[in-house]
Backbone as a ProteinNet text record, in pm:
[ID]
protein_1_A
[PRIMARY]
XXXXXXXXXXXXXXXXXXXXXXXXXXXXXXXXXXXXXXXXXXXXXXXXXXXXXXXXXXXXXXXXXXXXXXXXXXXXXXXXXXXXXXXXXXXXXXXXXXXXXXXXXXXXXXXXXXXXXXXXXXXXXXXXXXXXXXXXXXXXXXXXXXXXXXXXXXXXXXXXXXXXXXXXXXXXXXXXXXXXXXXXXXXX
[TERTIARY]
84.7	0	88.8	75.4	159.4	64.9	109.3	28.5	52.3	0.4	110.3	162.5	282.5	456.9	484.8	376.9	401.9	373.2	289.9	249.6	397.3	483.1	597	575.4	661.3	646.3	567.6	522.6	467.5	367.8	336.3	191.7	87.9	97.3	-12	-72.5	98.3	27.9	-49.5	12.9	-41.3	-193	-207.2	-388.1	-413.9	-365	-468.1	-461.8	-405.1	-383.5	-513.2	-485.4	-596.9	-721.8	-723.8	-869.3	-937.6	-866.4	-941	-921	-790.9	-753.8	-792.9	-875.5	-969.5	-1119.4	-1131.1	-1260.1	-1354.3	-1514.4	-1568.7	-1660.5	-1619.5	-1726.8	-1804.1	-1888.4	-2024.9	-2075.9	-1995	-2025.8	-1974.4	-2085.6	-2050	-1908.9	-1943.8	-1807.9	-1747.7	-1716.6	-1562	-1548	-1615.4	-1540.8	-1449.5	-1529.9	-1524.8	-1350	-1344.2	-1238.2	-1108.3	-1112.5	-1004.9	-977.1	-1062.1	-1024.1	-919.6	-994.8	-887	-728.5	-761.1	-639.8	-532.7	-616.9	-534.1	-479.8	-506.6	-474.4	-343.1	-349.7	-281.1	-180.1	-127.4	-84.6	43.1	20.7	82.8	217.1	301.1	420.6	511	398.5	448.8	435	449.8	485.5	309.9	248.5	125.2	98.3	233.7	212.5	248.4	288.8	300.9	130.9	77.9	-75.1	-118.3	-123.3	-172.5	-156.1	-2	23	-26.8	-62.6	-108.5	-287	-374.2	-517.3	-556.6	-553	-614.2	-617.1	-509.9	-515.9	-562.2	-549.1	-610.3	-759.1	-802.8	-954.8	-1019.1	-948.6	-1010.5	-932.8	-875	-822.7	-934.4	-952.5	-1091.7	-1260	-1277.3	-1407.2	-1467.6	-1374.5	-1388.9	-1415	-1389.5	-1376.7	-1530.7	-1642.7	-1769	-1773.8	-1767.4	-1765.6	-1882.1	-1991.8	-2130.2	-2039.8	-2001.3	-1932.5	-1793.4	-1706.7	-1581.7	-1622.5	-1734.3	-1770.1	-1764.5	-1846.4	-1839.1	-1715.5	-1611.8	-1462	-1386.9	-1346.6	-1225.2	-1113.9	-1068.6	-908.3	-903.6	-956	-925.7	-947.3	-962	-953.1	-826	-836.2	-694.4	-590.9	-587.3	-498.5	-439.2	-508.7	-499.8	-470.4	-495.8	-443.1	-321.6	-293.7	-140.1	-30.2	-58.3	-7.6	-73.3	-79.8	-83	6.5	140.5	210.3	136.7	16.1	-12	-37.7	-75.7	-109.1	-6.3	-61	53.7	-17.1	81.8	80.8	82.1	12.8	39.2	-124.9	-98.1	-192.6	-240.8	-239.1	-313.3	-358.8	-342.5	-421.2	-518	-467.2	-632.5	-694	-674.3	-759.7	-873.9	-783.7	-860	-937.5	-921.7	-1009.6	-1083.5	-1125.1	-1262.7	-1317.9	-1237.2	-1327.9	-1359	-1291.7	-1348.6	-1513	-1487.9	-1612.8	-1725.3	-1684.2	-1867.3	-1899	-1727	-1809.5	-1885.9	-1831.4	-1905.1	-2013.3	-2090.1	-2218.9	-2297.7	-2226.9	-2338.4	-2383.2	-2267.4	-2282.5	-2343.6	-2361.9	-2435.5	-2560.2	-2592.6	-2770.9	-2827.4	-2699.4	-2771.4	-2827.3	-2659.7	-2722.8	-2688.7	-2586	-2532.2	-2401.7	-2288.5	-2144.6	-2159.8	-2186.1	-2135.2	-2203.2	-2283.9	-2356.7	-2270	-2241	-2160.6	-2055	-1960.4	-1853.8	-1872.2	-1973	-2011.8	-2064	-2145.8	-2195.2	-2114.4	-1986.7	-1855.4	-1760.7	-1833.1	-1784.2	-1918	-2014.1	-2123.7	-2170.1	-2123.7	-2185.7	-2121.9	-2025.8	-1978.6	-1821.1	-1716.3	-1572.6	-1504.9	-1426.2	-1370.5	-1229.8	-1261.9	-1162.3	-1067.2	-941.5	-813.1	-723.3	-670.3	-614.9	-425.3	-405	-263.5	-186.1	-78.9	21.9	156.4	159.5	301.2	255.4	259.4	265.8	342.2	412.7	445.3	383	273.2	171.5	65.5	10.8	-43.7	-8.2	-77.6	-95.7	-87.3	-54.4	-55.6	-155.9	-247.9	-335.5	-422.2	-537.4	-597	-681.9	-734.1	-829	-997.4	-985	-1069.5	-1045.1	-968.7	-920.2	-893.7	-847.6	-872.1	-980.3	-1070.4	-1233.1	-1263.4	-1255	-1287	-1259.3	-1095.8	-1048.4	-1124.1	-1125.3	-1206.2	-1332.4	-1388	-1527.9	-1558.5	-1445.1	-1389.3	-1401.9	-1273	-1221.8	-1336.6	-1418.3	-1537.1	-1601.3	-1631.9	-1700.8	-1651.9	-1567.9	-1488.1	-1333.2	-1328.8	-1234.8	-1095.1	-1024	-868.6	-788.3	-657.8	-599.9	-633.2	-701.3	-784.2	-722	-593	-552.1	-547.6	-550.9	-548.7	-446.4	-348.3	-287.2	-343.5	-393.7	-428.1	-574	-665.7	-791.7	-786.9	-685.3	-654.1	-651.8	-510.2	-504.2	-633.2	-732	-816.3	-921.7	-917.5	-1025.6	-948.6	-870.2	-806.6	-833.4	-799.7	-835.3	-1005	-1049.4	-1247	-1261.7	-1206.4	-1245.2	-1338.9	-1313.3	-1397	-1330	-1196.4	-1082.1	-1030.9	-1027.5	-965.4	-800.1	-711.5	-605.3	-478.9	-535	-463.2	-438.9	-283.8	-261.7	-350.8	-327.5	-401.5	-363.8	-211.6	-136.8	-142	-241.5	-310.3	-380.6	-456.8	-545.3	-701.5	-638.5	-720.4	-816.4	-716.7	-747.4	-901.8	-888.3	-1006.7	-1104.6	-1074.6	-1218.3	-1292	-1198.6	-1301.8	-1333.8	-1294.5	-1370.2	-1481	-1480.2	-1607.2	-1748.7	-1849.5	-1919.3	-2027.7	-2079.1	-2167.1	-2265.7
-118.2	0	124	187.7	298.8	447.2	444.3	563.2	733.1	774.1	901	946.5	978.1	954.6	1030.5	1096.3	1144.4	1016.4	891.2	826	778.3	691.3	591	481.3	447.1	288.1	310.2	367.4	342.5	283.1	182.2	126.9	208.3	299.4	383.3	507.5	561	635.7	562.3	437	330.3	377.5	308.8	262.2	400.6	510.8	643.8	664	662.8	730.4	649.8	506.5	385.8	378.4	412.2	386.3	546.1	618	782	895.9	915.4	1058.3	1108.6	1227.3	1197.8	1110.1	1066.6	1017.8	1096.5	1114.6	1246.5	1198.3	1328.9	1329.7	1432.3	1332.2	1453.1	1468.2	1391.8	1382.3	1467.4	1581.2	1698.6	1733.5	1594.2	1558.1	1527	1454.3	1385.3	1497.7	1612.2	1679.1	1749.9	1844.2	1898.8	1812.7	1706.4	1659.1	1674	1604.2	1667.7	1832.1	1890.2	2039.2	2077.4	2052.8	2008.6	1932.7	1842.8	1780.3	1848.4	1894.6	1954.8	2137.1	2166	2281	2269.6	2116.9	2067.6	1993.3	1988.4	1952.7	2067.9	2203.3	2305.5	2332.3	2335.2	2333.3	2179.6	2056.9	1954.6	1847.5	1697.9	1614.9	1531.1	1520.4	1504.7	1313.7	1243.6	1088	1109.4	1252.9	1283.1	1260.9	1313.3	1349.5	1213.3	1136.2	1031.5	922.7	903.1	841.3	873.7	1000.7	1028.2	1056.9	1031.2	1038.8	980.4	827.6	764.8	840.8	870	970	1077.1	1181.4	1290.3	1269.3	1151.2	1127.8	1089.1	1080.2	1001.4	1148.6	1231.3	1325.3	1466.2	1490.7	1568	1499.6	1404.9	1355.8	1335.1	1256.1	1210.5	1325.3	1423.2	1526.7	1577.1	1541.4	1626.7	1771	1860.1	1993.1	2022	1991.9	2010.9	1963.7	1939.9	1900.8	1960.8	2008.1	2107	2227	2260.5	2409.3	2456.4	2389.3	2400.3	2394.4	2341.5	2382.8	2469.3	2483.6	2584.8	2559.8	2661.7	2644.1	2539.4	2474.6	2296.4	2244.8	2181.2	2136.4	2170.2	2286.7	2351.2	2268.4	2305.4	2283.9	2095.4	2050.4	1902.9	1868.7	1918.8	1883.5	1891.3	2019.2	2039.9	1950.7	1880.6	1797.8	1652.6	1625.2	1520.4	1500.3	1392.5	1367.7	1338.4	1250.2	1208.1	1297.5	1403	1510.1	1607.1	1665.9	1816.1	1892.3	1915.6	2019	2176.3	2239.9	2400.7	2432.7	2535.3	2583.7	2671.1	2769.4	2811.1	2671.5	2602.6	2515	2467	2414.2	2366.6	2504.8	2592.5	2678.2	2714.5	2737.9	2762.7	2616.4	2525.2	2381.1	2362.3	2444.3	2481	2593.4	2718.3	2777.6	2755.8	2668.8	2612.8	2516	2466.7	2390.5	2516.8	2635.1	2718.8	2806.8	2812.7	2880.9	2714.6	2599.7	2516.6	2495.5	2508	2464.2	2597.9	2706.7	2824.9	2818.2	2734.4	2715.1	2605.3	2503.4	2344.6	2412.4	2487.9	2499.8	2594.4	2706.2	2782.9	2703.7	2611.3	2578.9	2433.8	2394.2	2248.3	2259.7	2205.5	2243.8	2199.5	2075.1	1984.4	2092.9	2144.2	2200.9	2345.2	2393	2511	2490.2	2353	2340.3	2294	2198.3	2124.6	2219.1	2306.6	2417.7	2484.3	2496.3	2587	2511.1	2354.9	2306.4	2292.4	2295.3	2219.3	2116.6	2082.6	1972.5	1812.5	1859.5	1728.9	1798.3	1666.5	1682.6	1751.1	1836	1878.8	1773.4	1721.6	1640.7	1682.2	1682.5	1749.8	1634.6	1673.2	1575.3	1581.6	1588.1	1610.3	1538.1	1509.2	1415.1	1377.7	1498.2	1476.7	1540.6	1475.5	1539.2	1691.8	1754.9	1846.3	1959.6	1970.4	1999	2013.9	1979.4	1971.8	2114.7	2226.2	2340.7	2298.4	2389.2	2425.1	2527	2562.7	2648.3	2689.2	2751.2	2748.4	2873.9	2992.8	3046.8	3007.1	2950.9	2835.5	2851.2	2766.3	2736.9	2890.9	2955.2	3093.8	3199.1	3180.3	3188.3	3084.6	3021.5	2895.9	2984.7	2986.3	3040.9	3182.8	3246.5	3382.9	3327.7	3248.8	3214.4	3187.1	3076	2984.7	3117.7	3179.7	3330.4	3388.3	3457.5	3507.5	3466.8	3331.5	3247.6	3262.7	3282.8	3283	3150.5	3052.2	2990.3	3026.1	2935.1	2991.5	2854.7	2895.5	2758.7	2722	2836.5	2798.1	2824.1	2852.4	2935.2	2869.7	2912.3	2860.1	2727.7	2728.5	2594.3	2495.2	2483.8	2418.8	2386.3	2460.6	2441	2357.2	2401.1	2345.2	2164.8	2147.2	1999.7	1935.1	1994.5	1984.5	1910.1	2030.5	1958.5	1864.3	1844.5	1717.8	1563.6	1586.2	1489.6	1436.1	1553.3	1525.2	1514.5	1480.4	1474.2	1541.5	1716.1	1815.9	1807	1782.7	1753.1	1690.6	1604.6	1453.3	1459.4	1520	1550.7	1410.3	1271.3	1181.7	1215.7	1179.4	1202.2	1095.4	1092.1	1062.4	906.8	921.4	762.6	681.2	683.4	665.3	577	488.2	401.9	444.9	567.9	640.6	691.1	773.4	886.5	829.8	738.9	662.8	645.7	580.5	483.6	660.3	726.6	853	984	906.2	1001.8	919.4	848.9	742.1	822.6	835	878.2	798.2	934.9	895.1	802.1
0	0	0	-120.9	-111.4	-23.7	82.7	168.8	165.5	234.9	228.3	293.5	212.9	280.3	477.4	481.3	637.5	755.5	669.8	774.8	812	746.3	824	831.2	940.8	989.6	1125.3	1184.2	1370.8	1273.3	1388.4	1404	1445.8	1536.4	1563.1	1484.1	1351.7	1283.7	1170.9	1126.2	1014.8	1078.8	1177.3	1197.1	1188	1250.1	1230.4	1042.6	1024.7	840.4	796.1	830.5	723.8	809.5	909.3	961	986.3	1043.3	1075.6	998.1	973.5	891.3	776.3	746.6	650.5	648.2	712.5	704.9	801.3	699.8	732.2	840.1	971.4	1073.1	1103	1183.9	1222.9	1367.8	1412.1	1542.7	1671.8	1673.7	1746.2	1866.9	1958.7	2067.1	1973.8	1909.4	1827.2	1762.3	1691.7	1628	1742.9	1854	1966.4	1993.9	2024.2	2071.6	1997.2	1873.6	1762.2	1719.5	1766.7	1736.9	1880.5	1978.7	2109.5	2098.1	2026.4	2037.5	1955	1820.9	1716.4	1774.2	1873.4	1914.8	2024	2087.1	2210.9	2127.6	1977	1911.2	1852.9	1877.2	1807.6	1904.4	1770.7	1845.1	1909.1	1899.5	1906.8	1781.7	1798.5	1677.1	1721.1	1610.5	1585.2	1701.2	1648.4	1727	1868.1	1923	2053.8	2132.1	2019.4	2098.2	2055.8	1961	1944.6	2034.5	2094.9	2215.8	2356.2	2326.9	2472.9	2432.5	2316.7	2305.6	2455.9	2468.7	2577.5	2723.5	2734	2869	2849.1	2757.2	2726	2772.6	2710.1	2681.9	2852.1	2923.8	3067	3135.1	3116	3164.2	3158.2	3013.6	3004.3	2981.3	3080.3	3049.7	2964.4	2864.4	2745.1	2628.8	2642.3	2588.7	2547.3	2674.9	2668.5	2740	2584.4	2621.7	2711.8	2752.8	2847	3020.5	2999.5	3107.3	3146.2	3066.5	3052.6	3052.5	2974.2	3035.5	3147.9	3261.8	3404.7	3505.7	3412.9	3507.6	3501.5	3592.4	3622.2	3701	3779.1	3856.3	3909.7	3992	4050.3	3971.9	3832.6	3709.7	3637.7	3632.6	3535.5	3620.9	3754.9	3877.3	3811	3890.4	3844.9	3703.6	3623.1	3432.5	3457.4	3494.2	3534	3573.3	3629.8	3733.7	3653.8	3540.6	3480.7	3358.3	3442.4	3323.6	3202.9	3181.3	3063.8	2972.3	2998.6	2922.6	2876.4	2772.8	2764.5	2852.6	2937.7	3037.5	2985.5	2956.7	2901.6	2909.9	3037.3	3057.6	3019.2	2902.9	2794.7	2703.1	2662.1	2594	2675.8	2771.6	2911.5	2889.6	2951.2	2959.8	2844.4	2692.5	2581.7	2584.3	2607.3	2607.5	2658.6	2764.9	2913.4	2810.9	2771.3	2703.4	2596.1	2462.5	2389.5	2432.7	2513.9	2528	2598.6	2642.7	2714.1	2541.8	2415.6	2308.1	2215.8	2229.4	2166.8	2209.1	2369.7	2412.4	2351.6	2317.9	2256.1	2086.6	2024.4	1907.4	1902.7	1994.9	1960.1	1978.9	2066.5	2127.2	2009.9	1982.3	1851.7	1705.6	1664.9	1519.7	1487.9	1595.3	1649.7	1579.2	1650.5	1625.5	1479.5	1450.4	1364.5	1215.4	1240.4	1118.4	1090.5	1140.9	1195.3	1096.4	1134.1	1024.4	932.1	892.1	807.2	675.9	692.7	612.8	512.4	630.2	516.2	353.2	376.5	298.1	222.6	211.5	120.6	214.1	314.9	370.4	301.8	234.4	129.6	174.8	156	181.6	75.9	66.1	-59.5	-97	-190	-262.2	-380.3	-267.7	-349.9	-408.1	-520.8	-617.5	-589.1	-466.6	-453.6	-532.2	-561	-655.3	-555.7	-477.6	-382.2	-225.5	-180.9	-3.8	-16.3	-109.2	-127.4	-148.1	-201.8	-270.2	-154.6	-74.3	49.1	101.3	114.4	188.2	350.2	446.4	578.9	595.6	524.2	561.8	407.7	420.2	255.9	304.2	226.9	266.5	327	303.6	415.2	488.7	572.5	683.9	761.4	693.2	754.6	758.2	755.7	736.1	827.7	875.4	977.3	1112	1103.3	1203.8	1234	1159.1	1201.6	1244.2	1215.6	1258.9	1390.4	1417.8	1548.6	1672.5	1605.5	1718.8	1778.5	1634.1	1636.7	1756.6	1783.9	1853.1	2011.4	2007.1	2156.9	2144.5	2047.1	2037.5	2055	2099.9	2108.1	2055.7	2071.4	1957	1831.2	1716.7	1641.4	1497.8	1486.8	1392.5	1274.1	1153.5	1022.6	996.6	1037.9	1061.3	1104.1	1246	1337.9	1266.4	1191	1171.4	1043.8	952.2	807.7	873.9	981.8	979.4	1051.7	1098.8	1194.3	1057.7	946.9	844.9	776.8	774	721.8	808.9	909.8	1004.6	1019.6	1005.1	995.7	890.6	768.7	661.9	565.7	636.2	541.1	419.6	437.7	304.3	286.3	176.2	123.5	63.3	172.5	137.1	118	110.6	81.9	-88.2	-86.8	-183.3	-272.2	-402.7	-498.4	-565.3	-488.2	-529.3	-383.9	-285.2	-147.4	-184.1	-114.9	-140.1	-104.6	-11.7	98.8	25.2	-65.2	-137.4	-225.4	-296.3	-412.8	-296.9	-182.3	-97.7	-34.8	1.2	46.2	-55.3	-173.3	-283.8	-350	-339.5	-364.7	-384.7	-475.2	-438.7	-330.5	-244.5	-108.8	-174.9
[MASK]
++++++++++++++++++++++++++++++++++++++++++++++++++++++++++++++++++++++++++++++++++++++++++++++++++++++++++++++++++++++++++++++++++++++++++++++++++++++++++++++++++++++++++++++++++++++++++++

């Protein structure tokens, strides 16, 4: 299987590339969680956070923003003080307030529709040829981010939001010589 070339040899990025990355979600918490992770990601190496998902995930209550809204300093306090996690308390923090601007956007129009909208509601399918070719950010993604900010979001920046839709599969950024690439351009 010729993949694309960022996955490697780990076993843990193999299974994320062939089973999750790119493939399109809708599911308000899971998006909620990967926008989290992808913010707790900046500045570090992407299989850092992937090794540490499981704890992350039992660390912020499985990453239900209805439930992260309501914390504060004895929460922050304790994250802190958890090796499993990245410790950086501007990211906890923007991650408590990410979740009181996501409970205003779920009750207004529901998260998932919110992002889903900016694409058509359908994934945009890019015809890359080389992992080279692959943008770090698209005017999109920066229109997202203003949206995000808008919202009260933090950690949200056009980088961070670009790999964010890659990962949810608003964008089918497997390259084209991927196996990935054909099964999630498929038509629905």
């Amino acid at each position: 299987m010729a993949r694309c070339g960022w996955v490697g040899h780990d076993p843990i990025y193999i299974t994320y590339h062939d089973e999750e990355w790119g493939v399109p979600e809708s599911d308000a918490r899971a998006l909620f969680e990967k926008l989290a992770l992808e913010g707790f990601q900046a500045g570090l190496s992407w299989i850092t956070i992937l090794r540490k998902r499981e704890t992350f995930r039992h660390a912020f209550a499985g990453f239900d923003p209805e439930v992260l809204a309501g914390w504060g300093e004895a929460e922050v306090t304790r994250l802190l003080a958890d090796p499993g996690i990245v410790r950086h308390r501007g990211k906890i923090e923007a991650t408590l307030g990410n979740a009181r601007a996501w409970c205003a956007i779920e009750a207004r129009e529901g998260f998932s529709t919110f992002l889903w909208e900016r694409v058509g509601g359908t994934p945009i399918r890019n015809g890359w040829r080389s992992d080279d070719e692959v943008p770090a950010e698209t005017p999109l993604s920066r229109a997202i981010s203003k949206d995000l900010r808008a919202e009260g979001f933090r950690f949200v920046g056009p980088t961070i939001v670009y790999a964010f839709m890659q990962a949810v599969g608003m964008v089918n950024d497997h390259v084209v010589s991927c196996p990935r690439h054909a099964d999630l351009s498929a038509p629905d």
